[in-house]
Amino acid sequence: LGSAVVAVRGADSVVIGVERKTIAKLQDPRTIRKIVKLDATTTLAFAGLTADARVLIEKVRLECQSYRLTCEDAPSLEHIARFIATTQQRYTQRGGVRPFGVSSILAGFGSDGNPQIYQIDPSGTYFAWKANAIGGKNSKGMREFLEKEWTEDLSEPGSLKLVVKTLLEVVDSGSKNMEVAVVRKGSAMELLGEDALNAVTEQVLAEAEAEKNAASGGAEEMKD
Amino acid sequence: PSSFVIPAVNNPAEYCRQNYTVGYGTDTNQDVQFAKGTTTLAFKFNDGIIVSVDSRSTMGPYIASQTVKKVIEINPYLLGTMAGGAADCAFWERNLGMQCRMYELRNKERISVAAASKLLANTMFQYRGHGLSMGTMVTGWDKTGPQLYYVDNDATRLKGDIFSVGSGSTYAYGVLDTYYRPDLTVDEAIDLGKRAIYHATHRDAYSGGINNVYHVKETGWVKVGSWDVNDLHYLYADEKIAARNP
């Protein structure tokens, strides 16, 4: 439920894509941000109730800074995932409250320099993933698509194309309905601009077209 | 810790300050007199950290013990020293050991010295004004290298290369500052640690007993040895005689 989120782990980057639901004409699209910065080096994308996510994100951001104050070091991705999971679990076991209706995907880098993705459920469970998709009308389908298409050590352009391809499975085509961000080592996430996103989308669509048309021997690479 | 019990009076902080304060000569009227008076030192050099302490515990002019362990082994790669109230140091440093272990279990990696010293300092901050007396050095070797922090009972936390804590610290600093070099060999550094403590015990009435020396290496700490400071006295005295008559 909520809009779709896809995340793919590459060799040295994580690419996240979210579905941007069609908005009212008069609404300013820039005020809807589903990929947020939690800490200097950690990014979160969520699917579910936006208001619940806002409250949860505030708690997590505070925890990240509190960790930096107490331990004089950046919190590890696993620590943050565990914090989110523990918080969400607490709300399933107390009286008078309801669980956070939020599924989150956390992206960042481990201390060994490798990219990592964690997914956290409203039940309070968390797992690390190589690639995952949540939310939207067919997260299961997207995940199965990823299982077929994901390979180890994707380059950044390769991961970008895979994310867009996966999103295109559930989203009406058009970069207007997607938001994509790249998380690189040591830097905050970078939201892809309109032009860059258009370029990738066009490339993906062109490749799909070419594949359909190639009757035989069309040596088509789906990924770099 | 939420289960630490405080006096069931109207103003616990005031009560503690009046009845359980540490003070040279001024705590003789209290029910509880703190064993204090010490010399501890630690310094960083290229091959790690040397920790050298005495072992005397005094209650006013009475020497309660000559064999106190003033280096607390928090875990195989973290050491804490004891100066001030012996009970306060021992209890809170063991408590720190518990917190460090919990960190290890939760995060599957060792806690940094910076974080460990901060945990202790934050605990001290919670009990500020309650009359705790603790002057300690938290030291170890973590992934950023050898680290040395000074933490005391009013939650002061300082990072440094050389520290000496206790009533004999001024004498120890004199020797330490004169002969310290970052490129000391391990043997030279150990000798410096021993000498500094010896000179402090010679002049400070509240320091003495045995000199315990530890060396913190990348693989953890090792206990270098224990020397009775009396023996050190005659050892250095012989050296002085030998130097005068080459």
Coordinates of C-alpha atoms in Angstrom, one line a residue:
Chain A
L1 CA 0.0 0.0 0.0
G2 CA 1.2 3.5 -0.6
S3 CA 3.4 4.2 -3.5
A4 CA 6.1 1.9 -4.8
V5 CA 9.7 2.1 -3.7
V6 CA 12.5 0.2 -5.4
A7 CA 16.1 -0.1 -4.2
V8 CA 19.1 -1.8 -5.9
R9 CA 22.5 -2.3 -4.5
G10 CA 25.3 -2.0 -7.0
A11 CA 29.1 -2.5 -6.8
D12 CA 29.7 1.0 -5.3
S13 CA 26.3 2.7 -5.0
V14 CA 22.7 2.2 -4.1
V15 CA 20.0 3.5 -6.4
I16 CA 16.5 4.2 -5.0
G17 CA 13.4 4.9 -7.1
V18 CA 10.0 5.9 -5.9
E19 CA 6.7 6.1 -7.6
R20 CA 5.3 9.6 -7.7
K21 CA 1.5 9.4 -7.7
T22 CA -0.2 11.8 -10.0
I23 CA -0.8 14.9 -8.1
A24 CA -3.4 17.6 -8.4
K25 CA -2.6 20.2 -11.0
L26 CA -2.5 23.0 -8.5
Q27 CA -0.2 21.1 -6.1
D28 CA 3.5 21.9 -6.0
P29 CA 5.3 18.6 -6.7
R30 CA 8.5 19.7 -4.9
T31 CA 6.8 19.5 -1.5
I32 CA 6.3 15.8 -1.7
R33 CA 9.6 14.1 -0.8
K34 CA 9.7 10.4 -0.3
I35 CA 13.4 9.9 -0.3
V36 CA 14.9 11.7 2.7
K37 CA 18.2 12.2 4.4
L38 CA 18.4 10.7 7.9
D39 CA 22.1 11.5 8.5
A40 CA 25.0 12.8 6.5
T41 CA 25.5 9.3 5.0
T42 CA 22.2 7.6 5.4
T43 CA 19.1 7.8 3.2
L44 CA 15.6 6.5 3.7
A45 CA 12.7 5.9 1.4
F46 CA 9.3 4.8 2.7
A47 CA 6.0 3.4 1.5
G48 CA 2.8 3.8 3.5
L49 CA 1.2 6.5 5.6
T50 CA 3.1 9.8 5.0
A51 CA 2.2 11.3 8.4
D52 CA 3.4 8.2 10.3
A53 CA 6.6 8.3 8.3
R54 CA 7.2 11.9 9.2
V55 CA 7.0 11.2 12.9
L56 CA 9.2 8.1 12.6
I57 CA 11.8 9.9 10.5
E58 CA 12.0 12.6 13.1
K59 CA 12.7 10.0 15.8
V60 CA 15.4 8.4 13.7
R61 CA 17.1 11.6 12.9
L62 CA 17.3 12.5 16.6
E63 CA 18.7 9.0 17.3
C64 CA 21.4 9.5 14.7
Q65 CA 22.5 12.7 16.2
S66 CA 22.3 11.3 19.7
Y67 CA 24.5 8.4 18.7
R68 CA 27.0 10.9 17.2
L69 CA 27.0 12.8 20.5
T70 CA 27.5 9.8 22.7
C71 CA 29.8 7.7 20.6
E72 CA 31.6 10.4 18.7
D73 CA 31.2 8.4 15.5
A74 CA 28.6 7.9 12.8
P75 CA 25.9 5.3 13.5
S76 CA 26.2 2.1 11.4
L77 CA 23.3 1.4 9.0
E78 CA 22.5 -1.8 10.9
H79 CA 22.2 0.3 14.2
I80 CA 19.7 2.6 12.5
A81 CA 17.7 -0.2 11.0
R82 CA 17.6 -1.9 14.4
F83 CA 16.5 1.4 16.0
I84 CA 13.6 1.8 13.5
A85 CA 12.6 -1.8 13.9
T86 CA 12.7 -1.6 17.7
T87 CA 10.6 1.5 17.7
Q88 CA 8.0 0.0 15.4
Q89 CA 7.9 -3.2 17.4
R90 CA 7.2 -1.2 20.6
Y91 CA 4.1 0.1 19.1
T92 CA 2.8 -3.4 18.4
Q93 CA 3.1 -4.4 22.0
R94 CA 1.7 -1.4 24.0
G95 CA -1.9 -0.6 24.7
G96 CA -3.6 2.4 23.3
V97 CA -1.4 2.9 20.3
R98 CA -1.4 1.6 16.8
P99 CA 1.6 0.5 14.7
F100 CA 3.3 2.9 12.3
G101 CA 1.9 2.2 8.9
V102 CA 5.3 2.6 7.3
S103 CA 7.6 0.2 5.4
S104 CA 11.1 1.7 5.1
I105 CA 14.1 1.0 2.9
L106 CA 17.4 2.3 4.3
A107 CA 20.4 2.9 2.0
G108 CA 24.0 3.6 2.9
F109 CA 27.4 2.2 3.3
G110 CA 29.0 -0.2 5.8
S111 CA 32.3 0.4 7.6
D112 CA 33.8 -2.0 5.1
G113 CA 33.0 0.5 2.3
N114 CA 30.4 -1.7 0.7
P115 CA 26.9 -0.5 -0.1
Q116 CA 24.0 -1.8 2.0
I117 CA 20.2 -1.8 1.9
Y118 CA 18.0 -2.6 4.8
Q119 CA 14.2 -3.1 4.8
I120 CA 12.0 -2.5 7.9
D121 CA 8.4 -3.7 8.3
P122 CA 5.6 -2.3 10.5
S123 CA 6.0 -5.5 12.6
G124 CA 9.5 -4.4 13.5
T125 CA 11.5 -6.9 11.6
Y126 CA 14.5 -5.8 9.6
F127 CA 16.5 -7.5 6.9
A128 CA 19.4 -6.6 4.6
W129 CA 18.7 -6.9 0.9
K130 CA 20.6 -6.9 -2.3
A131 CA 17.6 -5.4 -4.1
N132 CA 14.1 -5.0 -2.9
A133 CA 10.7 -3.3 -3.7
I134 CA 8.0 -2.3 -1.4
G135 CA 4.6 -0.6 -1.6
G136 CA 2.7 0.1 -4.7
K137 CA 0.0 -2.1 -6.3
N138 CA 2.4 -5.0 -7.0
S139 CA 5.5 -5.1 -4.8
K140 CA 5.6 -8.9 -5.1
G141 CA 5.7 -8.6 -8.9
M142 CA 8.5 -6.0 -8.7
R143 CA 10.5 -8.2 -6.4
E144 CA 10.1 -11.2 -8.7
F145 CA 11.3 -9.0 -11.5
L146 CA 14.3 -7.9 -9.5
E147 CA 15.1 -11.5 -8.7
K148 CA 15.3 -12.3 -12.4
E149 CA 17.2 -9.2 -13.4
W150 CA 19.6 -8.3 -10.5
T151 CA 23.2 -9.3 -10.8
E152 CA 26.2 -8.9 -8.5
D153 CA 28.4 -5.8 -9.0
L154 CA 26.1 -3.6 -11.1
S155 CA 27.7 -0.3 -12.1
E156 CA 25.9 2.9 -11.3
P157 CA 24.3 3.3 -14.7
G158 CA 23.4 -0.4 -14.6
S159 CA 21.6 0.0 -11.3
L160 CA 19.9 3.1 -12.5
K161 CA 18.5 1.3 -15.5
L162 CA 17.3 -1.6 -13.4
V163 CA 15.5 0.6 -10.9
V164 CA 13.7 2.5 -13.7
K165 CA 12.9 -0.8 -15.5
T166 CA 11.4 -2.2 -12.3
L167 CA 9.4 0.9 -11.6
L168 CA 8.1 0.9 -15.1
E169 CA 6.4 -2.4 -14.4
V170 CA 4.0 -0.7 -12.1
V171 CA 4.1 2.9 -12.9
D172 CA 2.7 4.6 -16.0
S173 CA 5.6 5.4 -18.1
G174 CA 7.0 8.8 -17.9
S175 CA 9.7 10.2 -15.7
K176 CA 7.1 12.6 -14.3
N177 CA 5.8 9.7 -12.2
M178 CA 9.1 8.7 -10.7
E179 CA 11.7 10.1 -8.4
V180 CA 15.2 8.5 -8.4
A181 CA 18.1 9.1 -6.1
V182 CA 21.7 7.8 -6.0
V183 CA 23.5 7.1 -2.8
R184 CA 27.3 7.2 -3.2
K185 CA 30.0 6.5 -0.6
G186 CA 30.7 9.4 1.7
S187 CA 28.2 11.8 0.2
A188 CA 24.5 12.5 0.8
M189 CA 22.0 11.2 -1.7
E190 CA 21.7 12.9 -5.0
L191 CA 18.3 13.2 -6.5
L192 CA 18.3 12.7 -10.3
G193 CA 17.3 15.8 -12.2
E194 CA 14.5 15.8 -14.8
D195 CA 16.9 15.6 -17.7
A196 CA 19.0 12.8 -16.3
L197 CA 16.0 10.8 -15.4
N198 CA 14.4 11.3 -18.8
A199 CA 17.6 10.1 -20.4
V200 CA 17.6 6.9 -18.4
T201 CA 13.9 6.3 -19.0
E202 CA 14.3 6.8 -22.7
Q203 CA 17.3 4.4 -22.8
V204 CA 15.4 1.7 -21.0
L205 CA 12.3 2.1 -23.2
A206 CA 14.5 2.1 -26.3
E207 CA 16.3 -1.1 -25.2
A208 CA 12.9 -2.8 -24.5
E209 CA 11.7 -1.8 -27.9
A210 CA 14.9 -3.0 -29.6
E211 CA 14.6 -6.3 -27.7
K212 CA 11.0 -6.8 -28.9
N213 CA 12.0 -6.1 -32.5
A214 CA 15.1 -8.2 -32.6
A215 CA 13.8 -11.5 -34.0
S216 CA 17.1 -13.4 -33.7
G217 CA 20.7 -12.7 -32.8
G218 CA 19.9 -9.3 -31.4
A219 CA 22.7 -9.4 -28.8
E220 CA 20.9 -7.1 -26.3
E221 CA 22.4 -6.2 -23.0
M222 CA 19.8 -5.4 -20.4
K223 CA 22.5 -4.3 -18.0
D224 CA 25.9 -2.9 -18.2
Chain B
P1 CA 21.4 3.0 35.9
S2 CA 17.8 3.2 37.0
S3 CA 18.3 0.9 40.0
F4 CA 20.9 3.0 41.8
V5 CA 19.4 3.8 45.2
I6 CA 19.7 7.3 46.7
P7 CA 19.0 8.4 50.3
A8 CA 15.3 8.7 51.1
V9 CA 15.6 12.3 52.3
N10 CA 14.1 15.5 51.1
N11 CA 17.3 16.7 49.5
P12 CA 19.5 13.8 48.6
A13 CA 22.2 15.8 46.9
E14 CA 22.6 18.1 49.9
Y15 CA 22.7 15.2 52.3
C16 CA 25.4 13.4 50.3
R17 CA 27.5 16.6 50.1
Q18 CA 27.4 17.1 53.9
N19 CA 27.9 13.5 55.0
Y20 CA 29.9 11.8 52.3
T21 CA 32.2 14.4 50.9
V22 CA 35.8 13.7 50.2
G23 CA 38.2 16.2 51.8
Y24 CA 41.8 16.0 53.0
G25 CA 41.5 16.3 56.7
T26 CA 38.0 17.7 56.5
D27 CA 36.1 14.5 56.3
T28 CA 37.3 13.2 59.7
N29 CA 33.9 14.0 61.3
Q30 CA 31.9 12.1 58.7
D31 CA 30.6 8.6 59.2
V32 CA 32.2 7.6 55.9
Q33 CA 35.8 8.7 55.2
F34 CA 37.1 8.1 51.8
A35 CA 40.3 6.3 51.1
K36 CA 42.1 8.7 48.8
G37 CA 45.6 10.0 48.0
T38 CA 47.3 8.4 45.1
T39 CA 49.5 8.8 42.1
T40 CA 48.4 7.4 38.7
L41 CA 49.8 8.2 35.3
A42 CA 49.4 7.2 31.7
F43 CA 51.1 8.4 28.6
K44 CA 50.8 7.7 24.9
F45 CA 53.9 7.0 22.8
N46 CA 54.6 5.5 19.4
D47 CA 54.3 1.9 20.6
G48 CA 51.1 2.3 22.6
I49 CA 50.3 3.5 26.0
I50 CA 52.1 3.0 29.4
V51 CA 49.9 3.0 32.5
S52 CA 51.8 3.2 35.8
V53 CA 50.2 3.5 39.3
D54 CA 51.0 3.2 43.0
S55 CA 49.0 1.1 45.4
R56 CA 48.6 3.0 48.7
S57 CA 45.2 3.7 50.3
T58 CA 45.0 6.2 53.2
M59 CA 42.3 7.3 55.6
G60 CA 43.8 10.5 57.0
P61 CA 47.2 9.6 58.4
Y62 CA 46.4 5.9 58.5
I63 CA 47.6 3.8 55.7
A64 CA 44.7 1.5 55.1
S65 CA 46.4 -0.6 52.4
Q66 CA 49.7 -0.9 50.5
T67 CA 48.3 -3.3 48.0
V68 CA 45.4 -1.7 46.2
K69 CA 44.8 -2.5 42.6
K70 CA 44.4 0.9 41.0
V71 CA 44.3 -0.3 37.5
I72 CA 40.9 -1.7 36.7
E73 CA 40.8 -4.1 33.8
I74 CA 37.6 -3.2 32.1
N75 CA 38.1 -5.7 29.3
P76 CA 41.1 -7.2 27.5
Y77 CA 41.7 -4.0 25.5
L78 CA 40.4 -1.3 27.9
L79 CA 42.0 -0.1 31.1
G80 CA 40.8 2.3 33.7
T81 CA 42.8 3.9 36.6
M82 CA 41.6 4.7 40.1
A83 CA 42.1 8.0 41.9
G84 CA 39.8 9.5 44.5
G85 CA 37.2 7.4 46.1
A86 CA 38.2 3.7 45.7
A87 CA 34.6 2.5 45.8
D88 CA 33.4 5.1 43.4
C89 CA 36.1 4.2 40.9
A90 CA 35.8 0.4 41.2
F91 CA 32.0 0.4 41.0
W92 CA 31.6 2.8 38.1
E93 CA 34.4 1.4 36.1
R94 CA 33.0 -2.1 36.5
N95 CA 29.6 -0.6 35.5
L96 CA 31.4 0.8 32.5
G97 CA 32.6 -2.7 31.7
M98 CA 29.0 -3.9 31.7
Q99 CA 28.0 -1.1 29.3
C100 CA 30.9 -1.9 27.0
R101 CA 29.9 -5.5 26.8
M102 CA 26.3 -4.6 26.0
Y103 CA 27.6 -2.4 23.2
E104 CA 29.7 -5.3 21.9
L105 CA 26.8 -7.7 21.9
R106 CA 24.4 -5.3 20.2
N107 CA 26.8 -4.0 17.6
K108 CA 29.0 -7.0 17.0
E109 CA 32.1 -4.9 17.3
R110 CA 34.2 -3.5 20.1
I111 CA 33.4 -0.1 21.6
S112 CA 35.8 2.8 20.8
V113 CA 37.7 4.3 23.7
A114 CA 36.1 7.7 22.8
A115 CA 32.6 6.2 23.3
A116 CA 33.5 4.2 26.4
S117 CA 35.0 7.3 28.1
K118 CA 31.9 9.3 27.1
L119 CA 29.6 6.7 28.6
L120 CA 31.5 7.1 31.9
A121 CA 31.5 10.9 31.7
N122 CA 27.8 10.9 31.0
T123 CA 27.2 8.8 34.1
M124 CA 29.2 11.2 36.2
F125 CA 27.2 14.0 34.8
Q126 CA 24.0 12.4 36.0
Y127 CA 25.4 12.3 39.5
R128 CA 27.0 15.7 39.5
G129 CA 26.7 17.3 43.0
H130 CA 26.0 14.0 44.7
G131 CA 29.6 13.9 46.1
L132 CA 31.1 11.2 43.9
S133 CA 34.9 11.3 43.9
M134 CA 36.6 9.8 40.9
G135 CA 39.6 10.8 38.8
T136 CA 40.3 8.2 36.2
M137 CA 42.0 7.7 32.9
V138 CA 40.3 5.5 30.4
T139 CA 42.7 4.0 27.9
G140 CA 42.8 1.4 25.2
W141 CA 43.6 0.7 21.6
D142 CA 40.7 0.8 19.1
K143 CA 40.5 1.0 15.3
T144 CA 41.6 4.6 15.4
G145 CA 44.8 3.7 17.3
P146 CA 45.9 4.1 20.9
Q147 CA 43.6 6.5 22.9
L148 CA 43.8 8.1 26.3
Y149 CA 41.0 10.0 28.0
Y150 CA 40.8 11.7 31.4
V151 CA 37.4 11.5 33.1
D152 CA 36.5 12.8 36.5
N153 CA 33.6 13.1 38.9
D154 CA 32.3 16.4 37.6
A155 CA 32.1 14.8 34.1
T156 CA 35.2 16.6 32.8
R157 CA 36.4 14.5 29.8
L158 CA 39.7 15.4 28.1
K159 CA 41.6 13.6 25.4
G160 CA 45.4 13.8 25.7
D161 CA 48.8 12.2 25.4
I162 CA 50.0 12.5 29.0
F163 CA 48.0 12.5 32.2
S164 CA 48.8 12.1 35.9
V165 CA 46.0 12.0 38.5
G166 CA 46.1 12.1 42.3
S167 CA 47.9 13.8 45.2
G168 CA 51.3 12.8 43.9
S169 CA 50.5 13.9 40.3
T170 CA 52.6 17.0 40.4
Y171 CA 55.7 15.1 41.3
A172 CA 55.0 12.6 38.6
Y173 CA 54.5 15.3 36.0
G174 CA 57.9 16.8 36.8
V175 CA 59.6 13.6 35.8
L176 CA 57.3 12.7 33.0
D177 CA 57.4 16.1 31.3
T178 CA 61.2 16.2 31.5
Y179 CA 61.9 12.9 29.9
Y180 CA 58.9 12.2 27.7
R181 CA 59.4 11.7 24.0
P182 CA 56.9 10.1 21.5
D183 CA 59.7 7.9 20.1
L184 CA 60.7 6.3 23.4
T185 CA 61.4 2.6 23.1
V186 CA 59.1 0.3 25.0
D187 CA 61.8 -0.3 27.6
E188 CA 62.5 3.4 28.0
A189 CA 58.8 4.1 28.3
I190 CA 58.3 1.5 31.0
D191 CA 61.4 2.9 32.9
L192 CA 59.9 6.4 32.6
G193 CA 56.6 5.2 34.0
K194 CA 58.3 3.5 36.9
R195 CA 60.6 6.4 37.7
A196 CA 57.7 9.0 37.7
I197 CA 55.7 6.9 40.1
Y198 CA 58.7 6.3 42.3
H199 CA 59.5 10.0 42.6
A200 CA 55.9 10.7 43.5
T201 CA 55.8 8.1 46.2
H202 CA 59.0 9.4 47.6
R203 CA 57.7 12.9 48.2
D204 CA 53.9 12.4 48.6
A205 CA 52.9 10.8 51.9
Y206 CA 49.7 9.6 50.4
S207 CA 51.3 7.5 47.7
G208 CA 53.4 4.4 48.0
G209 CA 53.4 0.7 48.2
I210 CA 53.8 -1.2 44.9
N211 CA 54.2 0.3 41.5
N212 CA 52.1 -1.6 38.9
V213 CA 52.8 -1.0 35.2
Y214 CA 50.7 -1.9 32.2
H215 CA 51.4 -1.6 28.5
V216 CA 48.5 -1.1 26.1
K217 CA 49.3 -2.6 22.7
E218 CA 47.3 -3.1 19.5
T219 CA 46.5 -6.6 20.6
G220 CA 45.2 -5.4 24.0
W221 CA 46.9 -4.6 27.3
V222 CA 49.6 -6.6 29.1
K223 CA 50.7 -6.3 32.7
V224 CA 54.4 -5.4 32.6
G225 CA 55.2 -6.0 36.2
S226 CA 55.0 -4.9 39.9
W227 CA 57.8 -3.3 41.9
D228 CA 57.9 -2.3 45.5
V229 CA 58.8 1.4 45.5
N230 CA 61.2 0.8 48.3
D231 CA 63.3 -1.4 46.1
L232 CA 63.1 1.2 43.4
H233 CA 64.5 3.7 45.8
Y234 CA 67.6 1.7 46.5
L235 CA 67.9 0.9 42.8
Y236 CA 67.9 4.5 41.8
A237 CA 70.1 5.5 44.7
D238 CA 72.7 3.0 43.5
E239 CA 72.4 4.5 40.0
K240 CA 73.1 8.0 41.5
I241 CA 76.1 6.8 43.3
A242 CA 77.4 5.0 40.2
A243 CA 76.9 8.2 38.2
R244 CA 78.9 10.3 40.7
N245 CA 81.7 7.8 40.7
P246 CA 82.3 6.8 37.1

